[in-house]
């Protein structure tokens, strides 16, 4: 599948019905994953609050992991060192081991596993990796999935707006800075990583209200102030919207507002994700770099193996 077909596949992925059937009690949930796989742990951590849940994108597991923990490893390849390391540690603590993967060593280590289609870039399989978590912990109504399908399809058909943003970034050599807010802080981070991997550009992120306690200073007085292009997501939280407005007013910066056509959680989540898919893909085309190329990451993994 070429990369644009991978992007267009996202709307099919949100129909993925697999879930974990858990017929035992557990106290807490830990999700371990890196990069394009790990992001789904960050997304669910922001959304699901009924039980303690933490997402780890690092080596090591918390001290509280025990036989009452659901420990979920997420790795598209199934061979990511940090994730495998943590799964082995969680096994030693007798946690319930769950996995979402297209194969690899991870699938052999899990008590319960969901195998997803292979052959995609990990970051293009975000739907396949996120849906089993949502289906298990916070199911989405079919009608919402249908609406989201239509929304993503319309973006697949027309994304001139995203191409214009990519051109603006390219023509001005801008460094993108994405300013998110709950429950889409993780999506701001996903934008950053999509710029990194697809467009091979640096990008930075922060979120409201935290950035009002640090990044607000360089917003007004940064060295090379004109080299950054800021994005914010529209917010239906009046305090966050007020912060966005006042931050622009007092710093003199004007943010590019990415406005979702709906405030419904799932639709907005995938709208914002797909928006960045296309901006970063278009920027790769304009820069004449291959959006699928992650050879430096692969070389690093080989050297560490
Ligand atoms: O998007 C990518 O290719 C990377 O960020 C990978 O997701 C990351 O290196 C982890 O690999 P995997 O997703 O196979 O666990």
Short mmCIF file of C-alpha atoms and ligand atoms in Angstrom, two decimals:
data_model
loop_
_atom_site.label_atom_id
_atom_site.label_comp_id
_atom_site.label_asym_id
_atom_site.label_seq_id
_atom_site.Cartn_x
_atom_site.Cartn_y
_atom_site.Cartn_z
CA UNK A 1 0.00 0.00 0.00
CA UNK A 2 1.44 3.42 -0.84
CA UNK A 3 1.43 6.08 1.87
CA UNK A 4 -1.62 7.99 0.71
CA UNK A 5 -3.57 4.73 0.60
CA UNK A 6 -2.39 4.07 4.16
CA UNK A 7 -3.84 7.46 5.15
CA UNK A 8 -7.10 6.67 3.37
CA UNK A 9 -7.24 3.35 5.22
CA UNK A 10 -7.76 5.15 8.54
CA UNK A 11 -11.53 5.40 8.05
CA UNK A 12 -11.70 1.61 7.63
CA UNK A 13 -9.62 1.07 10.77
CA UNK A 14 -12.13 2.84 13.01
CA UNK A 15 -14.57 0.02 12.18
CA UNK A 16 -12.19 -2.55 13.70
CA UNK A 17 -14.33 -4.43 16.22
CA UNK A 18 -11.75 -6.47 18.14
CA UNK A 19 -11.69 -6.12 21.93
CA UNK A 20 -10.32 -7.91 24.98
CA UNK A 21 -12.91 -10.06 26.73
CA UNK A 22 -11.86 -9.76 30.36
CA UNK A 23 -13.79 -12.03 32.70
CA UNK A 24 -11.66 -11.31 35.78
CA UNK A 25 -11.20 -8.36 38.13
CA UNK A 26 -8.23 -6.05 37.97
CA UNK A 27 -7.24 -2.91 39.84
CA UNK A 28 -5.28 -0.88 37.36
CA UNK A 29 -4.10 -0.70 33.76
CA UNK A 30 -0.63 -0.01 32.42
CA UNK A 31 -0.02 0.48 28.71
CA UNK A 32 3.49 0.26 27.32
CA UNK A 33 4.45 1.34 23.80
CA UNK A 34 6.79 3.59 21.87
CA UNK A 35 6.43 6.06 18.99
CA UNK A 36 3.60 5.45 16.54
CA UNK A 37 2.33 2.60 18.73
CA UNK A 38 2.79 4.28 22.11
CA UNK A 39 0.60 7.25 21.19
CA UNK A 40 -2.56 5.16 21.59
CA UNK A 41 -1.71 4.69 25.27
CA UNK A 42 -1.42 8.47 25.67
CA UNK A 43 -4.77 8.97 23.94
CA UNK A 44 -6.65 6.46 26.10
CA UNK A 45 -4.96 7.76 29.26
CA UNK A 46 -6.47 11.20 28.62
CA UNK A 47 -9.93 9.81 27.87
CA UNK A 48 -10.53 6.87 30.20
CA UNK A 49 -10.61 7.66 33.91
CA UNK A 50 -12.77 4.92 35.45
CA UNK A 51 -9.76 2.94 36.69
CA UNK A 52 -6.17 4.03 37.30
CA UNK A 53 -4.45 3.89 33.90
CA UNK A 54 -1.01 5.03 32.94
CA UNK A 55 0.82 4.97 29.64
CA UNK A 56 4.57 4.36 29.54
CA UNK A 57 6.85 5.30 26.65
CA UNK A 58 10.10 4.30 28.28
CA UNK A 59 12.03 1.44 29.91
CA UNK A 60 10.69 0.28 33.27
CA UNK A 61 7.39 -0.36 34.98
CA UNK A 62 5.84 1.16 38.12
CA UNK A 63 6.28 -0.49 41.51
CA UNK A 64 2.51 -1.02 41.85
CA UNK A 65 2.35 -3.53 38.97
CA UNK A 66 1.22 -6.89 40.36
CA UNK A 67 -1.18 -9.77 39.70
CA UNK A 68 -4.10 -7.31 39.71
CA UNK A 69 -2.66 -5.24 36.88
CA UNK A 70 -3.67 -5.38 33.24
CA UNK A 71 -0.39 -4.81 31.47
CA UNK A 72 -0.93 -4.01 27.79
CA UNK A 73 1.98 -4.01 25.36
CA UNK A 74 1.37 -2.16 22.13
CA UNK A 75 3.89 -2.51 19.35
CA UNK A 76 3.03 -2.61 15.68
CA UNK A 77 6.10 -4.68 14.81
CA UNK A 78 5.97 -6.61 18.06
CA UNK A 79 9.73 -6.27 18.36
CA UNK A 80 10.31 -2.94 20.07
CA UNK A 81 12.98 -3.28 22.74
CA UNK A 82 11.54 -1.00 25.42
CA UNK A 83 8.07 -2.57 25.17
CA UNK A 84 9.40 -6.14 25.27
CA UNK A 85 11.60 -5.25 28.23
CA UNK A 86 8.56 -3.97 30.15
CA UNK A 87 6.37 -6.94 29.23
CA UNK A 88 9.01 -9.31 30.61
CA UNK A 89 9.18 -7.28 33.83
CA UNK A 90 5.38 -7.27 34.15
CA UNK A 91 5.31 -11.04 33.61
CA UNK A 92 7.70 -11.48 36.51
CA UNK A 93 5.18 -9.60 38.68
CA UNK A 94 2.40 -11.96 37.49
CA UNK A 95 0.42 -9.18 35.79
CA UNK A 96 -2.15 -10.12 33.15
CA UNK A 97 -0.28 -9.63 29.88
CA UNK A 98 -2.23 -8.29 26.91
CA UNK A 99 -0.86 -7.30 23.52
CA UNK A 100 -1.91 -5.44 20.41
CA UNK A 101 0.51 -6.15 17.60
CA UNK A 102 0.84 -7.35 14.03
CA UNK A 103 3.15 -10.16 15.23
CA UNK A 104 6.75 -10.34 16.38
CA UNK A 105 8.04 -11.44 19.77
CA UNK A 106 5.31 -9.54 21.61
CA UNK A 107 2.60 -11.87 20.35
CA UNK A 108 4.46 -14.86 21.88
CA UNK A 109 4.67 -13.21 25.31
CA UNK A 110 1.00 -12.29 25.75
CA UNK A 111 -1.76 -14.15 27.61
CA UNK A 112 -4.34 -12.31 25.51
CA UNK A 113 -3.54 -10.78 22.15
CA UNK A 114 -5.18 -8.91 19.33
CA UNK A 115 -3.41 -9.34 16.03
CA UNK A 116 -3.83 -6.44 13.62
CA UNK A 117 -3.10 -6.32 9.88
CA UNK A 118 0.60 -6.02 8.96
CA UNK A 119 2.23 -4.09 6.10
CA UNK A 120 1.50 -0.53 7.25
CA UNK A 121 3.74 2.08 8.79
CA UNK A 122 3.14 1.80 12.56
CA UNK A 123 1.93 5.40 12.72
CA UNK A 124 -0.58 4.68 9.94
CA UNK A 125 -2.11 1.86 12.01
CA UNK A 126 -3.29 4.15 14.81
CA UNK A 127 -6.91 3.11 14.28
CA UNK A 128 -6.13 -0.59 14.48
CA UNK A 129 -4.20 -0.06 17.71
CA UNK A 130 -6.59 2.39 19.38
CA UNK A 131 -9.93 0.74 18.59
CA UNK A 132 -9.37 -2.44 20.67
CA UNK A 133 -8.64 -0.21 23.68
CA UNK A 134 -11.74 1.91 23.11
CA UNK A 135 -13.87 -1.17 22.36
CA UNK A 136 -12.70 -2.71 25.65
CA UNK A 137 -12.74 0.27 28.01
CA UNK A 138 -14.85 3.04 26.43
CA UNK A 139 -16.93 1.73 23.51
CA UNK A 140 -17.99 4.14 20.77
CA UNK A 141 -21.54 4.06 19.38
CA UNK A 142 -21.90 2.73 15.84
CA UNK A 143 -23.65 5.92 14.74
CA UNK A 144 -20.62 7.95 15.89
CA UNK A 145 -18.28 5.63 14.02
CA UNK A 146 -20.39 6.06 10.87
CA UNK A 147 -20.31 9.85 11.21
CA UNK A 148 -16.55 9.74 11.72
CA UNK A 149 -16.14 7.50 8.68
CA UNK A 150 -17.91 10.13 6.57
CA UNK A 151 -15.81 12.92 8.03
CA UNK A 152 -12.53 11.11 7.30
CA UNK A 153 -13.74 10.21 3.81
CA UNK A 154 -14.43 13.87 3.07
CA UNK A 155 -10.88 14.73 4.20
CA UNK A 156 -9.50 11.99 1.95
CA UNK A 157 -11.35 13.52 -0.99
CA UNK A 158 -10.32 17.09 -0.35
CA UNK A 159 -7.44 18.38 1.73
CA UNK A 160 -6.48 21.63 -0.02
CA UNK A 161 -6.52 23.43 3.34
CA UNK A 162 -3.86 21.08 4.69
CA UNK A 163 -1.73 21.46 1.54
CA UNK A 164 -1.87 25.26 1.89
CA UNK A 165 -0.62 24.99 5.47
CA UNK A 166 2.19 22.68 4.35
CA UNK A 167 3.17 25.21 1.65
CA UNK A 168 3.16 28.03 4.20
CA UNK A 169 5.46 26.02 6.46
CA UNK A 170 7.79 25.19 3.58
CA UNK A 171 7.93 28.66 2.03
CA UNK A 172 8.72 30.31 5.36
CA UNK A 173 10.90 27.49 6.77
CA UNK A 174 8.62 27.54 9.80
CA UNK A 175 9.09 25.24 12.79
CA UNK A 176 5.61 24.02 13.76
CA UNK A 177 4.57 24.36 17.39
CA UNK A 178 1.33 22.64 18.34
CA UNK A 179 -0.54 23.81 21.42
CA UNK A 180 -3.15 21.27 22.52
CA UNK A 181 -5.59 21.02 25.41
CA UNK A 182 -7.34 18.17 27.21
CA UNK A 183 -8.51 15.66 25.97
CA UNK A 184 -6.36 16.25 22.89
CA UNK A 185 -2.94 16.92 24.43
CA UNK A 186 -1.84 13.57 23.06
CA UNK A 187 -3.06 14.62 19.63
CA UNK A 188 -0.82 17.69 19.78
CA UNK A 189 2.04 15.27 20.47
CA UNK A 190 0.90 13.07 17.58
CA UNK A 191 1.10 16.14 15.29
CA UNK A 192 4.68 16.69 16.45
CA UNK A 193 5.67 13.10 15.75
CA UNK A 194 3.95 13.10 12.36
CA UNK A 195 5.97 16.19 11.38
CA UNK A 196 9.11 14.38 12.58
CA UNK A 197 8.55 11.08 10.82
CA UNK A 198 6.53 11.99 7.72
CA UNK A 199 8.00 15.42 6.88
CA UNK A 200 11.41 15.01 8.52
CA UNK A 201 11.05 18.35 10.30
CA UNK A 202 11.43 19.31 13.91
CA UNK A 203 8.22 20.31 15.66
CA UNK A 204 7.35 21.11 19.24
CA UNK A 205 4.26 20.85 21.38
CA UNK A 206 2.79 21.97 24.66
CA UNK A 207 -0.74 22.33 26.01
CA UNK A 208 -3.08 24.72 27.75
CA UNK A 209 -3.13 25.53 30.63
CA UNK A 210 0.43 24.29 31.33
CA UNK A 211 2.02 26.44 28.62
CA UNK A 212 0.69 29.54 30.36
CA UNK A 213 3.25 28.79 33.06
CA UNK A 214 6.33 28.51 30.82
CA UNK A 215 6.11 28.78 27.00
CA UNK A 216 4.13 31.99 27.34
CA UNK A 217 7.43 33.80 27.96
CA UNK A 218 9.17 32.84 24.70
CA UNK A 219 5.90 33.29 22.85
CA UNK A 220 6.51 36.97 23.41
CA UNK A 221 10.28 37.19 23.57
CA UNK A 222 11.77 34.15 21.86
CA UNK A 223 15.12 34.21 20.13
CA UNK A 224 14.26 33.83 16.39
CA UNK A 225 10.62 34.53 17.26
CA UNK A 226 9.50 34.69 13.63
CA UNK A 227 10.64 31.16 12.83
CA UNK A 228 7.73 29.39 14.53
CA UNK A 229 4.21 28.69 13.31
CA UNK A 230 1.71 27.99 16.06
CA UNK A 231 -1.32 25.74 15.86
CA UNK A 232 -4.12 25.45 18.42
CA UNK A 233 -7.20 23.26 18.40
CA UNK A 234 -10.54 24.99 18.97
CA UNK A 235 -11.89 24.27 22.46
CA UNK A 236 -15.39 24.12 23.91
CA UNK A 237 -13.95 24.69 27.39
CA UNK A 238 -14.55 28.43 28.04
CA UNK A 239 -11.52 28.75 30.33
CA UNK A 240 -9.23 27.19 27.74
CA UNK A 241 -10.70 29.37 25.00
CA UNK A 242 -10.17 32.42 27.20
CA UNK A 243 -6.55 31.37 27.77
CA UNK A 244 -6.04 30.99 24.01
CA UNK A 245 -7.48 34.46 23.40
CA UNK A 246 -5.59 36.21 26.21
CA UNK A 247 -2.32 34.45 25.35
CA UNK A 248 -2.54 35.77 21.79
CA UNK A 249 -3.50 39.24 23.01
CA UNK A 250 -0.61 39.66 25.43
CA UNK A 251 2.10 37.98 23.36
CA UNK A 252 1.15 39.48 20.03
CA UNK A 253 1.28 36.01 18.44
CA UNK A 254 -1.55 34.84 16.30
CA UNK A 255 -2.28 31.13 16.32
CA UNK A 256 -3.57 29.05 13.42
CA UNK A 257 -6.78 27.60 14.79
CA UNK A 258 -7.62 24.09 13.65
CA UNK A 259 -11.39 23.91 14.06
CA UNK A 260 -13.09 20.59 14.22
CA UNK A 261 -16.56 20.59 12.61
CA UNK A 262 -17.85 18.80 15.71
CA UNK A 263 -17.14 18.71 19.44
CA UNK A 264 -18.09 15.03 19.77
CA UNK A 265 -15.02 13.38 21.35
CA UNK A 266 -14.35 10.55 18.90
CA UNK A 267 -15.08 12.53 15.76
CA UNK A 268 -12.92 15.43 16.87
CA UNK A 269 -10.14 13.04 17.88
CA UNK A 270 -9.92 11.48 14.44
CA UNK A 271 -10.52 14.77 12.62
CA UNK A 272 -7.51 16.32 14.37
CA UNK A 273 -5.38 13.21 13.84
CA UNK A 274 -6.21 13.03 10.15
CA UNK A 275 -5.70 16.74 9.67
CA UNK A 276 -2.06 16.35 10.72
CA UNK A 277 -1.73 13.21 8.60
CA UNK A 278 -2.40 15.33 5.53
CA UNK A 279 -0.42 18.43 6.53
CA UNK A 280 2.66 16.31 7.22
CA UNK A 281 2.18 14.14 4.12
CA UNK A 282 1.81 17.22 1.91
CA UNK A 283 4.88 18.81 3.50
CA UNK A 284 6.85 15.64 2.71
CA UNK A 285 5.78 15.86 -0.93
CA UNK A 286 6.66 19.56 -1.15
CA UNK A 287 10.05 18.90 0.46
CA UNK A 288 10.57 15.92 -1.84
CA UNK A 289 11.19 13.54 1.05
CA UNK A 290 9.66 10.08 1.34
CA UNK A 291 6.97 10.11 4.09
CA UNK A 292 7.44 6.37 4.63
CA UNK A 293 11.19 6.61 5.18
CA UNK A 294 12.17 5.85 8.78
CA UNK A 295 15.55 4.40 7.83
CA UNK A 296 17.49 6.32 10.48
CA UNK A 297 15.19 5.00 13.22
CA UNK A 298 15.60 1.50 11.80
CA UNK A 299 19.38 1.85 11.63
CA UNK A 300 19.43 2.93 15.26
CA UNK A 301 17.30 -0.06 16.27
CA UNK A 302 19.70 -2.40 14.38
CA UNK A 303 22.74 -0.91 16.09
CA UNK A 304 21.15 -1.30 19.53
CA UNK A 305 19.97 -4.88 18.91
O1 LIG B 1 6.15 5.34 13.42
C1 LIG B 1 7.14 4.62 13.55
O2 LIG B 1 7.61 3.92 12.62
C2 LIG B 1 7.85 4.52 14.90
O3 LIG B 1 7.51 5.62 15.71
C3 LIG B 1 7.50 3.21 15.60
O4 LIG B 1 6.13 3.17 15.90
C4 LIG B 1 8.36 3.02 16.85
O5 LIG B 1 9.71 2.96 16.51
C5 LIG B 1 7.99 1.76 17.64
O6 LIG B 1 7.93 0.64 16.81
P1 LIG B 1 6.65 -0.30 16.90
O7 LIG B 1 5.47 0.59 16.54
O8 LIG B 1 6.86 -1.38 15.89
O9 LIG B 1 6.58 -0.80 18.29
#
